[in-house]
XYZ file of C-alpha atoms in Angstrom:
131
model
C 16.691 -29.045 -8.689
C 14.701 -26.259 -7.447
C 10.933 -27.976 -7.100
C 8.334 -26.430 -9.778
C 5.562 -24.751 -8.107
C 3.152 -21.861 -9.446
C 3.294 -20.333 -5.668
C 5.278 -17.235 -5.577
C 7.403 -17.582 -2.508
C 7.382 -14.657 -0.370
C 6.819 -13.592 3.244
C 4.021 -15.098 5.189
C 0.624 -12.729 4.940
C 1.216 -11.411 8.313
C 4.393 -9.985 7.190
C 3.363 -8.784 4.135
C 0.898 -7.188 5.884
C 3.028 -5.317 8.740
C 5.242 -4.349 5.539
C 2.386 -2.774 3.461
C 1.416 -0.858 6.820
C 5.081 0.488 7.043
C 4.961 1.355 3.569
C 1.986 3.764 4.152
C 3.716 5.163 7.202
C 6.785 5.774 5.021
C 4.491 7.122 2.019
C 2.776 9.824 4.988
C 6.228 10.703 6.053
C 7.314 11.720 2.494
C 3.952 13.539 1.698
C 4.163 15.545 5.187
C 7.996 16.102 4.362
C 7.287 17.454 0.910
C 4.431 19.871 2.033
C 6.559 20.941 5.051
C 4.089 20.279 7.641
C 6.429 18.574 10.123
C 6.545 14.708 10.728
C 4.584 14.114 13.918
C 2.925 10.879 14.943
C -0.753 12.608 14.617
C 0.304 13.791 11.222
C 1.499 10.077 10.167
C -1.451 8.616 12.072
C -3.978 10.770 10.199
C -2.263 10.629 6.756
C -1.295 6.917 6.805
C -3.907 5.443 8.310
C -6.933 6.661 5.966
C -4.838 5.132 3.084
C -3.947 1.953 5.316
C -7.879 1.537 6.039
C -8.727 1.699 2.426
C -5.893 -0.924 1.553
C -6.999 -3.374 4.356
C -10.689 -2.733 3.537
C -10.469 -3.989 0.282
C -7.557 -6.845 0.393
C -9.572 -9.354 1.748
C -12.092 -9.185 -1.031
C -9.164 -9.194 -3.768
C -7.185 -11.896 -1.726
C -4.221 -9.723 -1.486
C -2.738 -11.858 1.208
C -4.344 -15.337 0.140
C -2.429 -14.907 -3.107
C 0.693 -12.418 -3.026
C 1.499 -11.512 -6.334
C 1.153 -8.656 -8.922
C -2.384 -9.805 -10.001
C -3.585 -8.950 -6.496
C -1.095 -5.882 -5.723
C -2.238 -3.774 -8.401
C -5.961 -3.939 -7.923
C -5.734 -3.678 -4.156
C -3.484 -0.580 -4.758
C -5.669 1.356 -7.274
C -8.431 0.293 -5.102
C -7.435 0.798 -1.672
C -5.383 3.618 -1.840
C -7.996 5.783 -3.747
C -10.595 4.958 -1.366
C -8.211 5.595 1.366
C -7.373 9.229 -0.202
C -11.401 9.918 -0.683
C -11.959 8.893 2.681
C -9.327 10.980 4.136
C -10.371 14.165 2.251
C -13.993 13.762 3.284
C -13.229 12.923 6.806
C -10.711 16.213 6.924
C -13.555 18.137 4.750
C -11.707 19.301 2.358
C -12.939 19.252 -1.728
C -12.528 16.082 -3.806
C -12.604 17.758 -7.105
C -10.341 21.086 -6.837
C -6.952 19.608 -5.397
C -8.468 16.343 -4.248
C -7.946 14.630 -7.414
C -4.093 16.187 -7.669
C -3.437 14.714 -4.517
C -4.852 11.369 -5.903
C -2.592 11.888 -8.756
C 0.416 12.164 -6.601
C -0.582 9.449 -4.004
C -1.198 6.883 -6.571
C 2.324 6.682 -8.107
C 4.040 7.076 -5.061
C 2.369 4.587 -2.885
C 2.788 1.900 -6.242
C 6.479 2.557 -6.360
C 6.721 2.211 -2.389
C 4.878 -1.027 -2.360
C 6.214 -2.609 -5.411
C 9.910 -1.915 -4.129
C 8.490 -3.477 -0.511
C 7.105 -6.508 -2.162
C 9.974 -7.165 -4.388
C 12.071 -7.105 -1.121
C 9.535 -9.557 0.616
C 9.779 -11.649 -2.390
C 13.667 -12.103 -2.267
C 13.827 -12.328 1.411
C 11.014 -14.915 1.420
C 13.346 -17.297 -1.456
C 16.277 -16.825 1.236
C 14.306 -17.796 3.775
C 12.633 -20.802 2.209
C 15.786 -22.548 0.924
């Protein structure tokens, strides 16, 4: 009989964080490909870096890695990706109001789908590893 516990079985926090960072690189690659900008290291760093910065800036406050799960993932996603997109647009001197809202409305759902897919895979892998 499996042990009863309220703790979610998933990968260790460092592995989750590395996977989250990889999700932002994938997110950036998809965006660069969609806009036909060419996928370069500089483009990936520029686009993924700001969103990852936003994510990892809010993650400690929301206990994203201390309490991994849907309840911490969603607020971190909403705040972190939004912060990252706003900081990116500001740093690149692009308007926040005109097309910035449109880019945020695309960035949020795409990032959420990728993060949910990754975290579901991490939970499944965590269950297999801990058997």
